[in-house]
GROMACS .gro file of C-alpha atoms in nm:
model
  248
    1UNK     CA    1   0.028   0.010   0.009
    2UNK     CA    2   0.206   0.296  -0.111
    3UNK     CA    3   0.132   0.629   0.117
    4UNK     CA    4  -0.041   0.804  -0.140
    5UNK     CA    5  -0.382   0.531  -0.075
    6UNK     CA    6  -0.416   0.713   0.275
    7UNK     CA    7  -0.493   1.118   0.314
    8UNK     CA    8  -0.343   1.124   0.683
    9UNK     CA    9  -0.019   0.911   0.842
   10UNK     CA   10  -0.003   0.880   1.135
   11UNK     CA   11   0.376   0.691   1.282
   12UNK     CA   12   0.421   0.627   1.622
   13UNK     CA   13   0.372   0.976   1.726
   14UNK     CA   14   0.465   1.109   2.113
   15UNK     CA   15   0.398   1.443   2.268
   16UNK     CA   16   0.433   1.559   2.599
   17UNK     CA   17   0.389   1.877   2.802
   18UNK     CA   18   0.590   1.872   3.049
   19UNK     CA   19   0.667   1.569   3.236
   20UNK     CA   20   0.297   1.475   3.098
   21UNK     CA   21   0.326   1.246   2.801
   22UNK     CA   22   0.010   1.336   2.528
   23UNK     CA   23   0.056   1.041   2.267
   24UNK     CA   24   0.252   0.719   2.358
   25UNK     CA   25   0.376   0.618   1.989
   26UNK     CA   26   0.047   0.673   1.756
   27UNK     CA   27  -0.018   0.498   1.500
   28UNK     CA   28  -0.358   0.585   1.220
   29UNK     CA   29  -0.402   0.606   0.904
   30UNK     CA   30  -0.756   0.718   0.726
   31UNK     CA   31  -0.822   0.646   0.329
   32UNK     CA   32  -0.955   0.994   0.117
   33UNK     CA   33  -1.346   0.981   0.207
   34UNK     CA   34  -1.313   0.759   0.555
   35UNK     CA   35  -1.531   0.891   0.894
   36UNK     CA   36  -1.324   0.856   1.159
   37UNK     CA   37  -1.475   0.890   1.499
   38UNK     CA   38  -1.233   0.918   1.831
   39UNK     CA   39  -1.334   0.819   2.148
   40UNK     CA   40  -1.267   0.773   2.483
   41UNK     CA   41  -1.227   0.915   2.886
   42UNK     CA   42  -1.129   1.292   2.954
   43UNK     CA   43  -0.718   1.338   2.939
   44UNK     CA   44  -0.680   1.014   2.695
   45UNK     CA   45  -0.510   1.192   2.380
   46UNK     CA   46  -0.792   1.266   2.200
   47UNK     CA   47  -0.817   1.647   2.120
   48UNK     CA   48  -0.405   1.620   2.149
   49UNK     CA   49  -0.381   1.376   1.858
   50UNK     CA   50  -0.637   1.623   1.591
   51UNK     CA   51  -0.479   1.894   1.690
   52UNK     CA   52  -0.164   1.764   1.604
   53UNK     CA   53  -0.298   1.633   1.223
   54UNK     CA   54  -0.278   1.998   1.157
   55UNK     CA   55   0.032   2.117   1.393
   56UNK     CA   56  -0.171   2.334   1.618
   57UNK     CA   57   0.045   2.107   1.845
   58UNK     CA   58   0.369   2.035   1.723
   59UNK     CA   59   0.438   1.629   1.819
   60UNK     CA   60   0.812   1.505   1.911
   61UNK     CA   61   0.887   1.257   1.742
   62UNK     CA   62   0.711   0.993   1.519
   63UNK     CA   63   0.590   1.150   1.147
   64UNK     CA   64   0.290   1.333   1.048
   65UNK     CA   65   0.200   1.308   0.701
   66UNK     CA   66  -0.154   1.497   0.541
   67UNK     CA   67  -0.181   1.509   0.203
   68UNK     CA   68   0.110   1.344   0.081
   69UNK     CA   69   0.340   1.616   0.274
   70UNK     CA   70   0.511   1.541   0.566
   71UNK     CA   71   0.411   1.822   0.871
   72UNK     CA   72   0.778   1.951   0.990
   73UNK     CA   73   0.849   2.353   1.089
   74UNK     CA   74   0.901   2.455   0.690
   75UNK     CA   75   0.611   2.702   0.728
   76UNK     CA   76   0.548   2.600   0.326
   77UNK     CA   77   0.446   2.284   0.386
   78UNK     CA   78   0.261   2.368   0.692
   79UNK     CA   79   0.044   2.641   0.521
   80UNK     CA   80  -0.021   2.395   0.262
   81UNK     CA   81  -0.145   2.142   0.472
   82UNK     CA   82  -0.341   2.391   0.641
   83UNK     CA   83  -0.562   2.515   0.372
   84UNK     CA   84  -0.641   2.146   0.281
   85UNK     CA   85  -0.785   2.075   0.643
   86UNK     CA   86  -1.040   2.245   0.823
   87UNK     CA   87  -1.075   2.229   1.236
   88UNK     CA   88  -1.405   2.308   1.428
   89UNK     CA   89  -1.332   2.338   1.762
   90UNK     CA   90  -1.552   2.283   2.099
   91UNK     CA   91  -1.570   2.685   2.104
   92UNK     CA   92  -1.687   2.866   1.772
   93UNK     CA   93  -1.356   3.064   1.725
   94UNK     CA   94  -1.568   3.306   1.529
   95UNK     CA   95  -1.484   3.713   1.515
   96UNK     CA   96  -1.706   3.882   1.720
   97UNK     CA   97  -1.626   4.154   1.543
   98UNK     CA   98  -1.717   4.064   1.184
   99UNK     CA   99  -2.080   3.965   1.054
  100UNK     CA  100  -2.118   3.607   0.962
  101UNK     CA  101  -2.064   3.644   0.575
  102UNK     CA  102  -1.724   3.838   0.670
  103UNK     CA  103  -1.611   3.554   0.860
  104UNK     CA  104  -1.712   3.293   0.583
  105UNK     CA  105  -1.511   3.544   0.297
  106UNK     CA  106  -1.189   3.621   0.548
  107UNK     CA  107  -1.010   3.296   0.464
  108UNK     CA  108  -1.128   3.238   0.096
  109UNK     CA  109  -0.984   3.588  -0.026
  110UNK     CA  110  -0.705   3.600   0.168
  111UNK     CA  111  -0.544   3.215   0.089
  112UNK     CA  112  -0.735   3.138  -0.201
  113UNK     CA  113  -0.709   3.486  -0.340
  114UNK     CA  114  -1.052   3.460  -0.453
  115UNK     CA  115  -1.221   3.810  -0.552
  116UNK     CA  116  -1.495   3.897  -0.307
  117UNK     CA  117  -1.804   3.835  -0.527
  118UNK     CA  118  -1.640   3.424  -0.554
  119UNK     CA  119  -1.609   3.458  -0.191
  120UNK     CA  120  -1.935   3.537  -0.114
  121UNK     CA  121  -2.076   3.336  -0.360
  122UNK     CA  122  -1.892   3.046  -0.194
  123UNK     CA  123  -1.997   3.143   0.146
  124UNK     CA  124  -2.392   3.176   0.054
  125UNK     CA  125  -2.355   2.804  -0.101
  126UNK     CA  126  -2.235   2.657   0.236
  127UNK     CA  127  -2.476   2.876   0.472
  128UNK     CA  128  -2.708   2.678   0.246
  129UNK     CA  129  -2.590   2.370   0.314
  130UNK     CA  130  -2.543   2.412   0.661
  131UNK     CA  131  -2.943   2.541   0.701
  132UNK     CA  132  -2.837   2.891   0.731
  133UNK     CA  133  -2.806   3.183   0.475
  134UNK     CA  134  -3.041   3.400   0.633
  135UNK     CA  135  -2.801   3.450   0.892
  136UNK     CA  136  -2.599   3.584   0.670
  137UNK     CA  137  -2.555   3.939   0.772
  138UNK     CA  138  -2.617   3.913   1.174
  139UNK     CA  139  -2.312   3.868   1.403
  140UNK     CA  140  -2.228   3.574   1.609
  141UNK     CA  141  -2.345   3.756   1.919
  142UNK     CA  142  -2.696   3.770   1.733
  143UNK     CA  143  -2.682   3.351   1.717
  144UNK     CA  144  -2.771   3.048   1.909
  145UNK     CA  145  -2.456   2.822   2.046
  146UNK     CA  146  -2.626   2.570   1.709
  147UNK     CA  147  -2.617   2.873   1.491
  148UNK     CA  148  -2.262   2.970   1.569
  149UNK     CA  149  -2.131   2.640   1.512
  150UNK     CA  150  -2.284   2.583   1.174
  151UNK     CA  151  -2.134   2.913   1.090
  152UNK     CA  152  -1.794   2.765   1.231
  153UNK     CA  153  -1.800   2.450   0.986
  154UNK     CA  154  -1.931   2.689   0.708
  155UNK     CA  155  -1.598   2.872   0.755
  156UNK     CA  156  -1.420   2.558   0.723
  157UNK     CA  157  -1.566   2.450   0.373
  158UNK     CA  158  -1.564   2.776   0.233
  159UNK     CA  159  -1.163   2.705   0.207
  160UNK     CA  160  -1.287   2.353   0.004
  161UNK     CA  161  -1.036   2.152   0.264
  162UNK     CA  162  -1.016   1.754   0.187
  163UNK     CA  163  -1.010   1.659   0.494
  164UNK     CA  164  -1.258   1.786   0.769
  165UNK     CA  165  -1.143   1.775   1.200
  166UNK     CA  166  -1.400   1.775   1.420
  167UNK     CA  167  -1.276   1.856   1.833
  168UNK     CA  168  -1.605   1.781   1.999
  169UNK     CA  169  -1.795   1.990   1.824
  170UNK     CA  170  -2.126   1.986   2.014
  171UNK     CA  171  -1.958   1.969   2.400
  172UNK     CA  172  -2.026   2.345   2.425
  173UNK     CA  173  -2.393   2.331   2.287
  174UNK     CA  174  -2.756   2.320   2.482
  175UNK     CA  175  -2.906   1.953   2.410
  176UNK     CA  176  -3.179   2.114   2.209
  177UNK     CA  177  -2.869   2.285   1.994
  178UNK     CA  178  -2.696   1.916   1.989
  179UNK     CA  179  -2.908   1.792   1.694
  180UNK     CA  180  -2.895   2.074   1.444
  181UNK     CA  181  -2.491   2.056   1.424
  182UNK     CA  182  -2.493   1.699   1.413
  183UNK     CA  183  -2.757   1.648   1.111
  184UNK     CA  184  -2.532   1.896   0.907
  185UNK     CA  185  -2.210   1.660   0.959
  186UNK     CA  186  -2.419   1.332   0.902
  187UNK     CA  187  -2.507   1.556   0.582
  188UNK     CA  188  -2.156   1.588   0.491
  189UNK     CA  189  -2.028   1.241   0.558
  190UNK     CA  190  -2.247   1.083   0.324
  191UNK     CA  191  -2.177   1.390   0.061
  192UNK     CA  192  -1.768   1.227   0.079
  193UNK     CA  193  -1.634   1.454   0.311
  194UNK     CA  194  -1.318   1.293   0.472
  195UNK     CA  195  -1.324   1.359   0.893
  196UNK     CA  196  -1.183   1.289   1.191
  197UNK     CA  197  -1.423   1.330   1.462
  198UNK     CA  198  -1.353   1.389   1.801
  199UNK     CA  199  -1.690   1.303   1.999
  200UNK     CA  200  -1.879   1.142   2.308
  201UNK     CA  201  -2.201   1.166   2.103
  202UNK     CA  202  -2.257   0.750   2.070
  203UNK     CA  203  -2.532   0.740   1.843
  204UNK     CA  204  -2.366   0.962   1.512
  205UNK     CA  205  -2.047   0.766   1.561
  206UNK     CA  206  -2.307   0.422   1.509
  207UNK     CA  207  -2.448   0.583   1.186
  208UNK     CA  208  -2.150   0.757   1.057
  209UNK     CA  209  -1.829   0.575   1.139
  210UNK     CA  210  -1.629   0.399   0.886
  211UNK     CA  211  -1.398   0.337   1.242
  212UNK     CA  212  -1.384   0.409   1.580
  213UNK     CA  213  -1.057   0.459   1.784
  214UNK     CA  214  -1.081   0.439   2.139
  215UNK     CA  215  -0.762   0.627   2.310
  216UNK     CA  216  -0.696   0.611   2.626
  217UNK     CA  217  -0.385   0.737   2.863
  218UNK     CA  218  -0.241   0.897   2.491
  219UNK     CA  219  -0.255   0.555   2.333
  220UNK     CA  220  -0.495   0.364   2.073
  221UNK     CA  221  -0.609   0.089   2.255
  222UNK     CA  222  -0.856  -0.014   2.017
  223UNK     CA  223  -0.989   0.003   1.689
  224UNK     CA  224  -1.288  -0.145   1.451
  225UNK     CA  225  -1.561  -0.112   1.271
  226UNK     CA  226  -1.845   0.075   1.463
  227UNK     CA  227  -2.076  -0.285   1.419
  228UNK     CA  228  -1.729  -0.448   1.617
  229UNK     CA  229  -1.677  -0.165   1.780
  230UNK     CA  230  -2.047  -0.138   1.970
  231UNK     CA  231  -2.107  -0.548   1.997
  232UNK     CA  232  -1.789  -0.654   2.055
  233UNK     CA  233  -1.487  -0.463   2.180
  234UNK     CA  234  -1.219  -0.660   2.257
  235UNK     CA  235  -1.032  -0.511   2.529
  236UNK     CA  236  -1.174  -0.455   2.888
  237UNK     CA  237  -1.062  -0.100   2.878
  238UNK     CA  238  -1.316  -0.028   2.631
  239UNK     CA  239  -1.603  -0.261   2.666
  240UNK     CA  240  -1.638  -0.025   3.078
  241UNK     CA  241  -1.577   0.295   2.895
  242UNK     CA  242  -1.885   0.195   2.622
  243UNK     CA  243  -2.119   0.077   2.939
  244UNK     CA  244  -2.073   0.389   3.110
  245UNK     CA  245  -2.158   0.612   2.789
  246UNK     CA  246  -2.409   0.434   2.648
  247UNK     CA  247  -2.598   0.408   3.027
  248UNK     CA  248  -2.553   0.749   3.144
   0.00000   0.00000   0.00000
């Protein structure tokens, strides 16, 4: 299998924060179009791992390749990778002083060098996809949490990425807002977007994931298709986690 068969490859990746080892020899490969859901207890390294995929965190050892480019300290290759990788965080990270439209057009105009007209056309297309085109001229503070997160998703999509990373995108939302964000993510998945998703939303995982990854103490403990993962987890640690989260 050649490297080009994968859009993301992590090979023996480790990461420390001071004396704390957040990642221990992580190896994981993601194919184009694949939906990988990463779960595990708090502090298990899930967010650190996907933050390393677009170099928001710098790994100390091992190798990470995204779309054929290895992540190094080379600024040019890092910029090239970040152009192809969208990321949605727990917090919405929208610019509060800019309208929704201006939040969405900033990146395409500055990075992709689109004209304002083209960037606004792209922005409206993706606002329609996340089902809030009527909010284009409002400011983030005028929107609900669910609407702000959908704007954040649309903003990433405006860069036309090859890969979307989601870091617990519904954890900051009120319960009634969670489904509107998950519905948008499911639509993206059906449309073929490559996705790495850190989440505790196991119903979403069952519906969308091609592969489940369970992490604990900075290690990947188990990787399996959803049907196997949920019905017959192979490790005691994963069994205990699923029992706790599915009966919660």
